[in-house]
Amino acid sequence: MTIVKMSWHPPYRSSKFRHVYGKPASKDQSYDGLPITRGVHDNHCCAVNPHFIAVVTECAGGGAFIVISIRRTGRVDPHHPRVCGHRARVLDIKWDPFNDHRIASCSEDCTVKVWEIPDSGLKENLISARKELLGHSRRVGLIEWHPTAKDILLSSAYDYQVCVWRLDGAGVVVKTPVCVIRVHTDLVLSVGFSEDGSRLATTCKDKSVRIIDPRTGHLLQESCGQSHKASKVLFLTDLNLLLTTGNSRWNQRQFALWDPEDLTEPLLEEDVDGGSGVLFPFYDPDTHMLYLAGKGDGNIRYYEVSAEKPYIHFLAEYRSLLPQRGMGVMPKRGLDTKQCEIFRFYRLVCVKDLVEPLSFIVPRKSDGFQEDIYPMTAGNEAAMTAQEWLTGQNKGPVLMSMRPSTKVQNPYPAPVDSGLERSASSAYLSGPNKLFLQEVNQNSEHDLTDLTGWQEDETQWVSARSTPSRGVRWCESAAFPPPAAEKELLQVFYSQQEEIRSLREQLEHRDSRIQQLELEMKNIRNQLRASF
């Protein structure tokens, strides 16, 4: 009889993000009383950065959006100032990734405008824009900033054209884009840059997915399959994949994965459900996690993506009874690393005029910084200028560390009287104590430990000071008794604390220098990859 040995496989896929859960903010930590737009355009209608949150609002006789401080939670004043320079409904808003005080908006009045928000926020209605872009003949529905080049903005309108604008020139009104893309035969539904901005992916109402060179407007790839009607698109550049969400032939909501070098057939098509709202995809390249949020839904599904089959692995689903009208996403540099937060949405809940922050958290017991879930991420510094990108250069994002800065504060009070310190110091350095310090200095090169390798722990320093060395005892030597006067004891105490503070400063500078060198190595590596 032949015995067949069966290998055992776990019923689940091992992943550090398997237990990620969504945690909505309480009402006092949300933004209540916002008249969220009731427009039918399929956009997020919300933009967020670490300083401000912007939401498209209802406005009679024109278009407007509101900008409030990210920390100004609770009930919003109904008379709060707004950005109201458009003559028709605002359709899309986006913050500049390299300037937290600059935001772009597009409208049904056929214009794109760029605004500067003061550091303290809006004190009155903002009407005058910093830049006004005039190049479309019909309403503008989409805008997108370049991910690595400064002062490059893209817009798409109902005239089937996609325009690339340069914003670093003189003058308020810009009428000539640097590139006009005319390869679409119908309305453009979504646009997405690759990680270095060298390619542009678009979805169109004609059911095709296209990859375009944004500098020249040349068509590089175009899908010919009709089984998947794509509506939203984004690059998964770190995995060399392209993801689209849309509908199948049987009107099932689904997502599809594509090879960016060959769009003849999708690598994967997977049905989600039979809902009618548009599926918005959000991707985090640092954790390789994909979030799918449907317009009008109350749930958010999240997956983990890999470069090998079956590519996408379902993790869990967040459920809520309140449907979302749109979504804003906080950049990674604005997350709370102490709570192990890896993603944060801002859900627009129209039925309650509420903007609800929703954090996705990895459950960890430790309160320390988690290196494995917070790798180096894209920062708010541009990798190149607009001129460098237009001349053909490609550079990846400038990376930054999410480790919070550790500044050691002085836990001890400063001495009250500086004259008291000087007198105590002179008293302590006279008589037998001076002889004791001379003997310690003579033996220091043999007995004292290198201070730069020590840990930041006061007990180690104190224990070393109290350890006998070559027969010399700090507390037990009869020939060199310790100072007995209160002033002398105070001076000894403050001198020890000063040494501790200096050691901590050395360690802090060392860690900062290490982080700086790591960032420089990462940026040099990205430049080398781009050059090859």
Short mmCIF file of N, CA, C and O in Angstrom, two decimals, residues 426-469:
data_model
loop_
_atom_site.label_atom_id
_atom_site.label_comp_id
_atom_site.label_asym_id
_atom_site.label_seq_id
_atom_site.Cartn_x
_atom_site.Cartn_y
_atom_site.Cartn_z
N SER A 426 34.00 77.25 42.43
CA SER A 426 35.34 77.57 42.94
C SER A 426 35.63 76.83 44.23
O SER A 426 36.76 76.41 44.47
N ALA A 427 34.61 76.65 45.07
CA ALA A 427 34.83 75.92 46.32
C ALA A 427 35.09 74.45 46.07
O ALA A 427 35.90 73.81 46.73
N TYR A 428 34.37 73.92 45.07
CA TYR A 428 34.51 72.49 44.81
C TYR A 428 35.87 72.18 44.19
O TYR A 428 36.46 71.11 44.43
N LEU A 429 36.41 73.09 43.36
CA LEU A 429 37.67 72.83 42.67
C LEU A 429 38.88 73.29 43.48
O LEU A 429 39.93 73.56 42.93
N SER A 430 38.75 73.41 44.76
CA SER A 430 39.88 73.79 45.61
C SER A 430 40.15 72.69 46.62
O SER A 430 39.28 71.87 46.91
N GLY A 431 41.32 72.66 47.18
CA GLY A 431 41.64 71.72 48.24
C GLY A 431 41.75 70.31 47.73
O GLY A 431 42.25 70.05 46.63
N PRO A 432 41.33 69.34 48.50
CA PRO A 432 41.51 67.93 48.13
C PRO A 432 40.70 67.54 46.90
O PRO A 432 41.07 66.61 46.20
N ASN A 433 39.59 68.23 46.64
CA ASN A 433 38.79 67.86 45.47
C ASN A 433 39.56 68.10 44.18
O ASN A 433 39.44 67.37 43.21
N LYS A 434 40.39 69.18 44.16
CA LYS A 434 41.19 69.44 42.97
C LYS A 434 42.21 68.34 42.75
O LYS A 434 42.46 67.91 41.63
N LEU A 435 42.83 67.86 43.86
CA LEU A 435 43.76 66.74 43.73
C LEU A 435 43.06 65.49 43.23
O LEU A 435 43.61 64.72 42.44
N PHE A 436 41.82 65.29 43.67
CA PHE A 436 41.07 64.11 43.24
C PHE A 436 40.80 64.15 41.74
O PHE A 436 40.97 63.15 41.03
N LEU A 437 40.42 65.31 41.22
CA LEU A 437 40.14 65.41 39.80
C LEU A 437 41.42 65.22 38.99
O LEU A 437 41.39 64.63 37.90
N GLN A 438 42.57 65.69 39.51
CA GLN A 438 43.80 65.48 38.79
C GLN A 438 44.13 64.01 38.69
O GLN A 438 44.58 63.51 37.66
N GLU A 439 43.89 63.27 39.79
CA GLU A 439 44.18 61.83 39.75
C GLU A 439 43.25 61.11 38.80
O GLU A 439 43.66 60.21 38.07
N VAL A 440 41.97 61.51 38.79
CA VAL A 440 41.02 60.88 37.87
C VAL A 440 41.41 61.16 36.43
O VAL A 440 41.36 60.28 35.56
N ASN A 441 41.86 62.39 36.10
CA ASN A 441 42.25 62.73 34.74
C ASN A 441 43.48 61.94 34.30
O ASN A 441 43.60 61.57 33.14
N GLN A 442 44.41 61.68 35.23
CA GLN A 442 45.59 60.90 34.88
C GLN A 442 45.23 59.47 34.50
O GLN A 442 45.87 58.86 33.66
N ASN A 443 44.21 58.91 35.15
CA ASN A 443 43.82 57.52 34.87
C ASN A 443 42.67 57.42 33.87
O ASN A 443 42.18 56.34 33.63
N SER A 444 42.22 58.56 33.29
CA SER A 444 41.02 58.52 32.46
C SER A 444 41.23 57.71 31.19
O SER A 444 40.34 57.02 30.72
N GLU A 445 42.43 57.82 30.59
CA GLU A 445 42.64 57.12 29.33
C GLU A 445 42.64 55.62 29.49
O GLU A 445 42.50 54.89 28.51
N HIS A 446 42.79 55.12 30.71
CA HIS A 446 42.77 53.68 30.94
C HIS A 446 41.42 53.21 31.47
O HIS A 446 41.07 52.04 31.28
N ASP A 447 40.69 54.06 32.16
CA ASP A 447 39.52 53.57 32.88
C ASP A 447 38.19 54.11 32.38
O ASP A 447 37.18 53.45 32.55
N LEU A 448 38.18 55.32 31.81
CA LEU A 448 36.90 55.88 31.40
C LEU A 448 36.46 55.26 30.08
O LEU A 448 37.25 55.09 29.17
N THR A 449 35.17 54.98 30.00
CA THR A 449 34.60 54.37 28.80
C THR A 449 34.30 55.45 27.77
O THR A 449 33.98 56.57 28.13
N ASP A 450 34.39 55.12 26.48
CA ASP A 450 34.06 56.07 25.42
C ASP A 450 32.59 56.45 25.52
O ASP A 450 31.71 55.61 25.43
N LEU A 451 32.33 57.73 25.71
CA LEU A 451 30.96 58.17 25.99
C LEU A 451 30.07 58.10 24.77
O LEU A 451 28.86 58.02 24.89
N THR A 452 30.64 58.12 23.55
CA THR A 452 29.79 58.14 22.36
C THR A 452 29.09 56.82 22.14
O THR A 452 28.10 56.75 21.43
N GLY A 453 29.57 55.74 22.72
CA GLY A 453 28.92 54.46 22.54
C GLY A 453 27.93 54.12 23.62
O GLY A 453 27.36 53.04 23.62
N TRP A 454 27.72 55.03 24.56
CA TRP A 454 26.80 54.75 25.66
C TRP A 454 25.37 54.96 25.25
O TRP A 454 25.07 55.73 24.36
N GLN A 455 24.46 54.31 25.92
CA GLN A 455 23.04 54.51 25.70
C GLN A 455 22.58 55.72 26.47
O GLN A 455 23.23 56.19 27.39
N GLU A 456 21.38 56.22 26.08
CA GLU A 456 20.82 57.39 26.74
C GLU A 456 20.14 56.98 28.03
O GLU A 456 18.92 56.94 28.13
N ASP A 457 20.92 56.64 29.02
CA ASP A 457 20.37 56.18 30.29
C ASP A 457 21.18 56.79 31.41
O ASP A 457 22.39 56.59 31.51
N GLU A 458 20.52 57.55 32.25
CA GLU A 458 21.23 58.23 33.32
C GLU A 458 21.83 57.24 34.32
O GLU A 458 22.88 57.48 34.89
N THR A 459 21.19 56.09 34.51
CA THR A 459 21.67 55.14 35.52
C THR A 459 23.04 54.61 35.17
O THR A 459 23.87 54.38 36.05
N GLN A 460 23.30 54.43 33.83
CA GLN A 460 24.62 53.94 33.44
C GLN A 460 25.69 54.98 33.75
O GLN A 460 26.77 54.66 34.19
N TRP A 461 25.37 56.26 33.49
CA TRP A 461 26.35 57.32 33.75
C TRP A 461 26.62 57.45 35.24
O TRP A 461 27.75 57.57 35.69
N VAL A 462 25.56 57.42 36.05
CA VAL A 462 25.73 57.57 37.49
C VAL A 462 26.48 56.38 38.06
O VAL A 462 27.35 56.50 38.92
N SER A 463 26.14 55.17 37.56
CA SER A 463 26.83 53.98 38.09
C SER A 463 28.30 54.00 37.74
O SER A 463 29.14 53.56 38.51
N ALA A 464 28.65 54.53 36.54
CA ALA A 464 30.06 54.60 36.18
C ALA A 464 30.79 55.60 37.05
O ALA A 464 31.96 55.41 37.39
N ARG A 465 30.12 56.70 37.39
CA ARG A 465 30.78 57.68 38.26
C ARG A 465 31.00 57.14 39.67
O ARG A 465 31.89 57.56 40.38
N SER A 466 30.14 56.18 40.10
CA SER A 466 30.27 55.64 41.45
C SER A 466 31.06 54.34 41.50
O SER A 466 31.18 53.73 42.55
N THR A 467 31.62 53.89 40.34
CA THR A 467 32.37 52.64 40.30
C THR A 467 33.80 52.88 40.74
O THR A 467 34.44 53.83 40.27
N PRO A 468 34.39 52.07 41.63
CA PRO A 468 35.79 52.27 42.04
C PRO A 468 36.72 52.10 40.87
O PRO A 468 36.51 51.26 40.00
N SER A 469 37.78 52.89 40.84
CA SER A 469 38.76 52.83 39.76
C SER A 469 40.16 52.99 40.34
O SER A 469 40.49 54.04 40.89
#
